[in-house]
């Protein structure tokens, strides 16, 4: 008596939303660590700077990634265009946030510019590392193992150069 082998690869499969969640959790932890470090080093100005920089970077990356995932699921052919547009909007949003912070006059007095920069850079690096880790550990099948109606070792298409 033999039993049929079940190759269910769903166990342990990491979906696309788990990469967003993992990157988000990493970014939030980094923001909290930076806020504590900024508060210990430079008081409330350091804490507010780290929170503002890290928080803005997190919101920009999370919203951009969420938009790209939604579009890729709904209309995959438009995902590259939306990804490029989202990247452009992310750069513009960060520039506007830094400009608004400078124009408000808050930067330097109650919000440390240095900790703002540290927050943006650290959250950006953490987000990037988490996304790369997720992409390299994502289990996507490169080919179908079960091809119905074809003999083992024979391709349905003629090979290149076959006569």
Short mmCIF file of N, CA and C in Angstrom, two decimals:
data_model
loop_
_atom_site.label_atom_id
_atom_site.label_comp_id
_atom_site.label_asym_id
_atom_site.label_seq_id
_atom_site.Cartn_x
_atom_site.Cartn_y
_atom_site.Cartn_z
N UNK A 1 0.84 -1.17 0.00
CA UNK A 1 0.00 0.00 0.00
C UNK A 1 0.89 1.24 0.00
N UNK A 2 0.65 2.12 -0.92
CA UNK A 2 1.43 3.35 -1.00
C UNK A 2 0.53 4.54 -0.77
N UNK A 3 1.11 5.58 -0.33
CA UNK A 3 0.34 6.81 -0.13
C UNK A 3 0.84 7.84 -1.12
N UNK A 4 -0.06 8.67 -1.51
CA UNK A 4 0.26 9.69 -2.47
C UNK A 4 0.98 10.84 -1.78
N UNK A 5 2.06 11.27 -2.37
CA UNK A 5 2.82 12.38 -1.82
C UNK A 5 2.10 13.69 -2.09
N UNK A 6 1.93 14.47 -1.07
CA UNK A 6 1.28 15.77 -1.23
C UNK A 6 2.35 16.84 -1.10
N UNK A 7 2.58 17.52 -2.17
CA UNK A 7 3.58 18.58 -2.16
C UNK A 7 2.87 19.92 -1.98
N UNK A 8 2.39 20.15 -0.81
CA UNK A 8 1.71 21.40 -0.51
C UNK A 8 2.74 22.41 -0.06
N UNK A 9 3.04 23.36 -0.92
CA UNK A 9 4.04 24.35 -0.59
C UNK A 9 3.45 25.56 0.11
N UNK A 10 2.19 25.50 0.46
CA UNK A 10 1.57 26.64 1.14
C UNK A 10 2.09 26.81 2.56
N UNK A 11 2.57 25.73 3.17
CA UNK A 11 3.12 25.83 4.52
C UNK A 11 4.44 26.58 4.46
N UNK A 12 4.53 27.69 5.12
CA UNK A 12 5.77 28.45 5.14
C UNK A 12 5.92 29.43 4.00
N UNK A 13 4.92 29.54 3.15
CA UNK A 13 4.99 30.48 2.04
C UNK A 13 4.79 31.88 2.59
N UNK A 14 5.62 32.77 2.15
CA UNK A 14 5.54 34.15 2.59
C UNK A 14 4.88 34.95 1.48
N UNK A 15 3.77 35.58 1.79
CA UNK A 15 3.05 36.35 0.78
C UNK A 15 3.58 37.77 0.66
N UNK A 16 3.12 38.49 -0.36
CA UNK A 16 3.62 39.85 -0.58
C UNK A 16 3.28 40.81 0.54
N UNK A 17 2.15 40.61 1.22
CA UNK A 17 1.81 41.54 2.29
C UNK A 17 2.67 41.34 3.52
N UNK A 18 3.22 40.14 3.69
CA UNK A 18 4.07 39.93 4.86
C UNK A 18 5.37 40.72 4.75
N UNK A 19 5.82 40.99 3.54
CA UNK A 19 7.01 41.83 3.37
C UNK A 19 6.75 43.26 3.81
N UNK A 20 5.56 43.75 3.51
CA UNK A 20 5.18 45.09 3.95
C UNK A 20 5.07 45.12 5.47
N UNK A 21 4.46 44.08 6.04
CA UNK A 21 4.32 44.03 7.49
C UNK A 21 5.68 43.92 8.18
N UNK A 22 6.55 43.09 7.62
CA UNK A 22 7.88 42.92 8.22
C UNK A 22 8.68 44.23 8.12
N UNK A 23 8.64 44.89 6.97
CA UNK A 23 9.34 46.15 6.81
C UNK A 23 8.73 47.22 7.71
N UNK A 24 7.41 47.22 7.85
CA UNK A 24 6.75 48.19 8.72
C UNK A 24 7.14 47.98 10.18
N UNK A 25 7.15 46.74 10.62
CA UNK A 25 7.53 46.45 12.00
C UNK A 25 8.98 46.85 12.25
N UNK A 26 9.85 46.56 11.30
CA UNK A 26 11.25 46.96 11.43
C UNK A 26 11.39 48.47 11.52
N UNK A 27 10.67 49.19 10.66
CA UNK A 27 10.75 50.65 10.66
C UNK A 27 10.21 51.24 11.96
N UNK A 28 9.11 50.71 12.46
CA UNK A 28 8.53 51.23 13.71
C UNK A 28 9.48 50.99 14.88
N UNK A 29 10.09 49.82 14.92
CA UNK A 29 11.07 49.55 15.99
C UNK A 29 12.24 50.51 15.89
N UNK A 30 12.72 50.76 14.68
CA UNK A 30 13.84 51.69 14.50
C UNK A 30 13.46 53.11 14.93
N UNK A 31 12.24 53.53 14.62
CA UNK A 31 11.79 54.87 15.04
C UNK A 31 11.77 54.95 16.56
N UNK A 32 11.25 53.93 17.22
CA UNK A 32 11.20 53.94 18.69
C UNK A 32 12.60 53.97 19.30
N UNK A 33 13.52 53.20 18.74
CA UNK A 33 14.90 53.21 19.23
C UNK A 33 15.53 54.59 19.03
N UNK A 34 15.28 55.20 17.88
CA UNK A 34 15.84 56.53 17.61
C UNK A 34 15.23 57.60 18.51
N UNK A 35 13.95 57.50 18.78
CA UNK A 35 13.31 58.48 19.68
C UNK A 35 13.93 58.39 21.07
N UNK A 36 14.15 57.18 21.54
CA UNK A 36 14.77 57.02 22.87
C UNK A 36 16.21 57.54 22.85
N UNK A 37 16.95 57.19 21.79
CA UNK A 37 18.34 57.66 21.68
C UNK A 37 18.40 59.18 21.57
N UNK A 38 17.50 59.75 20.77
CA UNK A 38 17.48 61.21 20.63
C UNK A 38 17.12 61.91 21.92
N UNK A 39 16.18 61.33 22.67
CA UNK A 39 15.78 61.92 23.95
C UNK A 39 16.93 61.84 24.96
N UNK A 40 17.63 60.73 24.97
CA UNK A 40 18.76 60.60 25.90
C UNK A 40 19.92 61.51 25.53
N UNK A 41 20.15 61.69 24.26
CA UNK A 41 21.31 62.48 23.80
C UNK A 41 21.05 63.98 23.79
N UNK A 42 19.90 64.38 23.20
CA UNK A 42 19.62 65.81 23.03
C UNK A 42 18.30 66.28 23.60
N UNK A 43 17.69 65.50 24.43
CA UNK A 43 16.44 65.91 25.06
C UNK A 43 15.27 65.83 24.11
N UNK A 44 14.29 66.70 24.34
CA UNK A 44 13.06 66.64 23.56
C UNK A 44 13.27 67.01 22.09
N UNK A 45 14.22 67.90 21.80
CA UNK A 45 14.49 68.26 20.40
C UNK A 45 14.99 67.06 19.61
N UNK A 46 15.84 66.24 20.23
CA UNK A 46 16.33 65.04 19.57
C UNK A 46 15.23 64.01 19.38
N UNK A 47 14.39 63.86 20.39
CA UNK A 47 13.29 62.90 20.28
C UNK A 47 12.30 63.32 19.20
N UNK A 48 11.93 64.61 19.18
CA UNK A 48 11.00 65.08 18.15
C UNK A 48 11.61 65.01 16.76
N UNK A 49 12.90 65.28 16.65
CA UNK A 49 13.57 65.19 15.35
C UNK A 49 13.59 63.76 14.83
N UNK A 50 13.93 62.81 15.71
CA UNK A 50 13.95 61.40 15.29
C UNK A 50 12.55 60.92 14.94
N UNK A 51 11.56 61.34 15.74
CA UNK A 51 10.19 60.93 15.47
C UNK A 51 9.68 61.52 14.16
N UNK A 52 9.97 62.79 13.92
CA UNK A 52 9.52 63.43 12.68
C UNK A 52 10.20 62.81 11.46
N UNK A 53 11.51 62.66 11.50
CA UNK A 53 12.23 62.10 10.35
C UNK A 53 11.88 60.65 10.09
N UNK A 54 11.93 59.84 11.13
CA UNK A 54 11.60 58.43 10.97
C UNK A 54 10.14 58.21 10.64
N UNK A 55 9.27 58.98 11.26
CA UNK A 55 7.83 58.84 11.01
C UNK A 55 7.45 59.22 9.59
N UNK A 56 8.02 60.33 9.10
CA UNK A 56 7.72 60.75 7.72
C UNK A 56 8.25 59.73 6.73
N UNK A 57 9.46 59.26 6.94
CA UNK A 57 10.03 58.25 6.03
C UNK A 57 9.18 56.98 6.05
N UNK A 58 8.77 56.55 7.23
CA UNK A 58 7.92 55.36 7.34
C UNK A 58 6.60 55.54 6.60
N UNK A 59 5.94 56.66 6.81
CA UNK A 59 4.66 56.90 6.15
C UNK A 59 4.80 56.94 4.63
N UNK A 60 5.87 57.57 4.14
CA UNK A 60 6.10 57.66 2.70
C UNK A 60 6.33 56.27 2.11
N UNK A 61 7.20 55.48 2.74
CA UNK A 61 7.50 54.15 2.21
C UNK A 61 6.32 53.20 2.32
N UNK A 62 5.63 53.22 3.44
CA UNK A 62 4.50 52.31 3.64
C UNK A 62 3.36 52.62 2.67
N UNK A 63 3.06 53.88 2.48
CA UNK A 63 1.97 54.23 1.57
C UNK A 63 2.35 53.90 0.12
N UNK A 64 3.58 54.17 -0.26
CA UNK A 64 4.02 53.85 -1.62
C UNK A 64 4.01 52.36 -1.90
N UNK A 65 4.49 51.58 -0.94
CA UNK A 65 4.50 50.13 -1.11
C UNK A 65 3.10 49.57 -1.16
N UNK A 66 2.22 50.09 -0.33
CA UNK A 66 0.83 49.62 -0.32
C UNK A 66 0.14 49.91 -1.65
N UNK A 67 0.38 51.09 -2.21
CA UNK A 67 -0.23 51.45 -3.50
C UNK A 67 0.27 50.51 -4.60
N UNK A 68 1.58 50.27 -4.62
CA UNK A 68 2.14 49.39 -5.66
C UNK A 68 1.59 47.97 -5.52
N UNK A 69 1.45 47.46 -4.29
CA UNK A 69 0.90 46.11 -4.09
C UNK A 69 -0.56 46.04 -4.52
N UNK A 70 -1.33 47.07 -4.23
CA UNK A 70 -2.74 47.08 -4.65
C UNK A 70 -2.86 47.07 -6.17
N UNK A 71 -2.07 47.89 -6.83
CA UNK A 71 -2.14 47.96 -8.30
C UNK A 71 -1.61 46.67 -8.92
N UNK A 72 -0.54 46.11 -8.36
CA UNK A 72 0.02 44.87 -8.90
C UNK A 72 -0.98 43.72 -8.78
N UNK A 73 -1.80 43.73 -7.74
CA UNK A 73 -2.81 42.69 -7.60
C UNK A 73 -4.00 42.90 -8.52
N UNK A 74 -4.37 44.14 -8.75
CA UNK A 74 -5.54 44.43 -9.57
C UNK A 74 -5.22 44.45 -11.06
N UNK A 75 -4.11 45.06 -11.43
CA UNK A 75 -3.74 45.17 -12.84
C UNK A 75 -2.22 45.09 -12.97
N UNK A 76 -1.68 43.88 -13.05
CA UNK A 76 -0.22 43.69 -13.06
C UNK A 76 0.49 44.42 -14.19
N UNK A 77 -0.18 44.63 -15.31
CA UNK A 77 0.48 45.30 -16.43
C UNK A 77 0.79 46.76 -16.13
N UNK A 78 0.11 47.36 -15.20
CA UNK A 78 0.34 48.77 -14.86
C UNK A 78 1.25 48.93 -13.64
N UNK A 79 1.70 47.84 -13.06
CA UNK A 79 2.45 47.94 -11.80
C UNK A 79 3.79 48.66 -11.96
N UNK A 80 4.49 48.48 -13.07
CA UNK A 80 5.77 49.16 -13.25
C UNK A 80 5.57 50.67 -13.38
N UNK A 81 4.58 51.07 -14.14
CA UNK A 81 4.29 52.50 -14.28
C UNK A 81 3.92 53.12 -12.94
N UNK A 82 3.09 52.44 -12.18
CA UNK A 82 2.69 52.95 -10.87
C UNK A 82 3.88 52.97 -9.92
N UNK A 83 4.76 51.97 -10.00
CA UNK A 83 5.94 51.94 -9.14
C UNK A 83 6.85 53.14 -9.43
N UNK A 84 7.05 53.45 -10.70
CA UNK A 84 7.89 54.60 -11.06
C UNK A 84 7.24 55.91 -10.63
N UNK A 85 5.95 56.03 -10.83
CA UNK A 85 5.25 57.25 -10.39
C UNK A 85 5.25 57.37 -8.88
N UNK A 86 5.08 56.26 -8.20
CA UNK A 86 5.10 56.27 -6.74
C UNK A 86 6.46 56.70 -6.22
N UNK A 87 7.53 56.20 -6.85
CA UNK A 87 8.87 56.61 -6.44
C UNK A 87 9.06 58.12 -6.60
N UNK A 88 8.61 58.65 -7.72
CA UNK A 88 8.72 60.10 -7.94
C UNK A 88 7.92 60.87 -6.89
N UNK A 89 6.74 60.39 -6.59
CA UNK A 89 5.92 61.06 -5.57
C UNK A 89 6.54 60.93 -4.18
N UNK A 90 7.22 59.82 -3.89
CA UNK A 90 7.89 59.66 -2.60
C UNK A 90 9.01 60.68 -2.44
N UNK A 91 9.79 60.86 -3.49
CA UNK A 91 10.88 61.85 -3.43
C UNK A 91 10.30 63.25 -3.25
N UNK A 92 9.24 63.55 -3.99
CA UNK A 92 8.60 64.86 -3.86
C UNK A 92 8.00 65.06 -2.47
N UNK A 93 7.38 64.02 -1.92
CA UNK A 93 6.78 64.13 -0.59
C UNK A 93 7.85 64.38 0.47
N UNK A 94 8.97 63.69 0.37
CA UNK A 94 10.06 63.92 1.33
C UNK A 94 10.62 65.33 1.20
N UNK A 95 10.78 65.80 -0.03
CA UNK A 95 11.28 67.16 -0.23
C UNK A 95 10.30 68.19 0.33
N UNK A 96 9.01 67.97 0.12
CA UNK A 96 8.01 68.88 0.67
C UNK A 96 8.00 68.85 2.20
N UNK A 97 8.18 67.69 2.78
CA UNK A 97 8.20 67.59 4.25
C UNK A 97 9.40 68.33 4.82
N UNK A 98 10.56 68.17 4.21
CA UNK A 98 11.76 68.88 4.69
C UNK A 98 11.60 70.38 4.48
N UNK A 99 11.05 70.77 3.34
CA UNK A 99 10.81 72.20 3.08
C UNK A 99 9.81 72.81 4.06
N UNK A 100 8.75 72.09 4.36
CA UNK A 100 7.75 72.58 5.31
C UNK A 100 8.35 72.69 6.71
N UNK A 101 9.20 71.75 7.08
CA UNK A 101 9.85 71.79 8.39
C UNK A 101 10.78 73.00 8.50
N UNK A 102 11.53 73.27 7.44
CA UNK A 102 12.41 74.44 7.45
C UNK A 102 11.63 75.75 7.41
N UNK A 103 10.56 75.79 6.62
CA UNK A 103 9.78 77.02 6.51
C UNK A 103 9.02 77.35 7.79
N UNK A 104 8.67 76.33 8.55
CA UNK A 104 7.90 76.57 9.77
C UNK A 104 8.73 77.22 10.87
N UNK A 105 10.05 77.13 10.77
CA UNK A 105 10.90 77.69 11.79
C UNK A 105 11.07 76.79 13.01
N UNK A 106 10.46 75.65 12.98
CA UNK A 106 10.54 74.71 14.10
C UNK A 106 11.88 73.99 14.09
N UNK A 107 12.42 73.75 12.89
CA UNK A 107 13.68 73.02 12.78
C UNK A 107 14.80 73.79 13.47
N UNK A 108 15.52 73.09 14.28
CA UNK A 108 16.63 73.71 15.01
C UNK A 108 16.27 74.07 16.44
N UNK A 109 15.05 74.54 16.67
CA UNK A 109 14.64 74.94 18.02
C UNK A 109 14.05 73.77 18.79
N UNK A 110 12.89 73.30 18.34
CA UNK A 110 12.23 72.21 19.06
C UNK A 110 12.35 70.87 18.33
N UNK A 111 12.86 70.89 17.09
CA UNK A 111 13.10 69.67 16.32
C UNK A 111 14.54 69.70 15.84
N UNK A 112 15.31 68.73 16.28
CA UNK A 112 16.72 68.66 15.89
C UNK A 112 16.86 68.22 14.44
N UNK A 113 17.56 69.04 13.65
CA UNK A 113 17.78 68.69 12.24
C UNK A 113 18.64 67.44 12.11
N UNK A 114 19.61 67.30 12.97
CA UNK A 114 20.48 66.14 12.92
C UNK A 114 19.73 64.84 13.18
N UNK A 115 18.88 64.85 14.21
CA UNK A 115 18.10 63.66 14.52
C UNK A 115 17.03 63.41 13.48
N UNK A 116 16.54 64.47 12.85
CA UNK A 116 15.60 64.31 11.72
C UNK A 116 16.29 63.54 10.60
N UNK A 117 17.51 63.96 10.27
CA UNK A 117 18.27 63.28 9.20
C UNK A 117 18.59 61.84 9.60
N UNK A 118 18.98 61.64 10.84
CA UNK A 118 19.27 60.27 11.31
C UNK A 118 18.02 59.40 11.21
N UNK A 119 16.87 59.96 11.55
CA UNK A 119 15.62 59.21 11.45
C UNK A 119 15.29 58.81 10.03
N UNK A 120 15.42 59.76 9.10
CA UNK A 120 15.14 59.46 7.69
C UNK A 120 16.10 58.41 7.16
N UNK A 121 17.39 58.58 7.41
CA UNK A 121 18.40 57.66 6.88
C UNK A 121 18.25 56.27 7.50
N UNK A 122 18.05 56.20 8.79
CA UNK A 122 17.95 54.90 9.46
C UNK A 122 16.71 54.14 9.04
N UNK A 123 15.57 54.81 8.98
CA UNK A 123 14.34 54.13 8.57
C UNK A 123 14.43 53.72 7.09
N UNK A 124 15.04 54.54 6.27
CA UNK A 124 15.23 54.18 4.86
C UNK A 124 16.09 52.92 4.74
N UNK A 125 17.20 52.88 5.48
CA UNK A 125 18.08 51.70 5.44
C UNK A 125 17.37 50.47 5.99
N UNK A 126 16.63 50.62 7.08
CA UNK A 126 15.92 49.49 7.66
C UNK A 126 14.84 48.97 6.72
N UNK A 127 14.11 49.88 6.09
CA UNK A 127 13.08 49.49 5.13
C UNK A 127 13.71 48.75 3.95
N UNK A 128 14.81 49.26 3.46
CA UNK A 128 15.49 48.63 2.33
C UNK A 128 15.98 47.23 2.69
N UNK A 129 16.61 47.08 3.84
CA UNK A 129 17.12 45.77 4.26
C UNK A 129 15.97 44.78 4.46
N UNK A 130 14.88 45.23 5.06
CA UNK A 130 13.73 44.33 5.28
C UNK A 130 13.10 43.91 3.95
N UNK A 131 13.00 44.82 3.00
CA UNK A 131 12.43 44.48 1.69
C UNK A 131 13.34 43.53 0.92
N UNK A 132 14.65 43.75 0.99
CA UNK A 132 15.59 42.85 0.31
C UNK A 132 15.55 41.47 0.94
N UNK A 133 15.53 41.41 2.27
CA UNK A 133 15.46 40.12 2.95
C UNK A 133 14.19 39.38 2.53
N UNK A 134 13.07 40.10 2.50
CA UNK A 134 11.81 39.47 2.14
C UNK A 134 11.85 38.98 0.69
N UNK A 135 12.37 39.79 -0.22
CA UNK A 135 12.40 39.41 -1.64
C UNK A 135 13.29 38.19 -1.88
N UNK A 136 14.38 38.09 -1.13
CA UNK A 136 15.28 36.95 -1.33
C UNK A 136 14.77 35.69 -0.64
N UNK A 137 13.85 35.80 0.28
CA UNK A 137 13.30 34.64 0.97
C UNK A 137 11.88 34.30 0.53
N UNK A 138 11.37 35.01 -0.46
CA UNK A 138 10.02 34.76 -0.96
C UNK A 138 10.03 33.47 -1.77
N UNK A 139 9.11 32.58 -1.47
CA UNK A 139 9.06 31.28 -2.16
C UNK A 139 8.11 31.37 -3.34
N UNK A 140 8.68 31.63 -4.50
CA UNK A 140 7.92 31.68 -5.74
C UNK A 140 8.36 30.54 -6.64
N UNK A 141 7.44 29.74 -7.16
CA UNK A 141 7.84 28.65 -8.04
C UNK A 141 8.39 29.20 -9.36
N UNK A 142 9.54 28.69 -9.75
CA UNK A 142 10.16 29.13 -11.00
C UNK A 142 9.58 28.40 -12.20
N UNK A 143 8.98 27.23 -11.96
CA UNK A 143 8.39 26.44 -13.03
C UNK A 143 7.32 25.52 -12.44
N UNK A 144 6.46 25.01 -13.31
CA UNK A 144 5.43 24.07 -12.88
C UNK A 144 5.98 22.66 -12.92
N UNK A 145 5.84 21.92 -11.85
CA UNK A 145 6.33 20.55 -11.80
C UNK A 145 5.36 19.59 -12.49
N UNK A 146 4.09 19.87 -12.45
CA UNK A 146 3.08 18.97 -12.99
C UNK A 146 2.55 19.54 -14.29
N UNK A 147 2.95 18.95 -15.40
CA UNK A 147 2.45 19.38 -16.70
C UNK A 147 1.55 18.26 -17.21
N UNK A 148 0.27 18.48 -17.21
CA UNK A 148 -0.70 17.45 -17.59
C UNK A 148 -0.65 17.21 -19.10
N UNK A 149 -0.69 15.93 -19.47
CA UNK A 149 -0.78 15.57 -20.88
C UNK A 149 0.54 15.50 -21.61
N UNK A 150 1.65 15.59 -20.93
CA UNK A 150 2.95 15.54 -21.58
C UNK A 150 3.78 14.44 -20.97
N UNK A 151 4.54 13.75 -21.83
CA UNK A 151 5.42 12.69 -21.36
C UNK A 151 6.59 13.29 -20.61
N UNK A 152 7.12 12.49 -19.71
CA UNK A 152 8.29 12.91 -18.93
C UNK A 152 9.47 13.13 -19.88
N UNK A 153 10.08 14.29 -19.80
CA UNK A 153 11.27 14.57 -20.60
C UNK A 153 10.98 15.12 -21.98
N UNK A 154 9.73 15.20 -22.39
CA UNK A 154 9.39 15.73 -23.70
C UNK A 154 8.71 17.07 -23.54
N UNK A 155 9.18 18.02 -24.26
CA UNK A 155 8.63 19.36 -24.19
C UNK A 155 7.49 19.50 -25.18
N UNK A 156 6.43 20.25 -24.85
CA UNK A 156 5.35 20.47 -25.81
C UNK A 156 5.78 21.35 -26.97
N UNK A 157 6.81 22.13 -26.80
CA UNK A 157 7.34 23.03 -27.82
C UNK A 157 8.62 22.43 -28.38
N UNK A 158 8.90 22.59 -29.66
CA UNK A 158 10.17 22.08 -30.17
C UNK A 158 11.33 22.87 -29.58
N UNK A 159 12.42 22.16 -29.30
CA UNK A 159 13.61 22.79 -28.74
C UNK A 159 14.26 23.66 -29.82
N UNK A 160 15.02 24.64 -29.39
CA UNK A 160 15.74 25.49 -30.33
C UNK A 160 16.79 24.64 -31.06
N UNK A 161 16.78 24.70 -32.36
CA UNK A 161 17.75 23.95 -33.16
C UNK A 161 17.33 22.53 -33.42
N UNK A 162 16.18 22.08 -32.92
CA UNK A 162 15.75 20.70 -33.15
C UNK A 162 15.23 20.58 -34.57
N UNK A 163 15.49 19.42 -35.21
CA UNK A 163 15.03 19.23 -36.58
C UNK A 163 14.01 18.16 -36.65
#
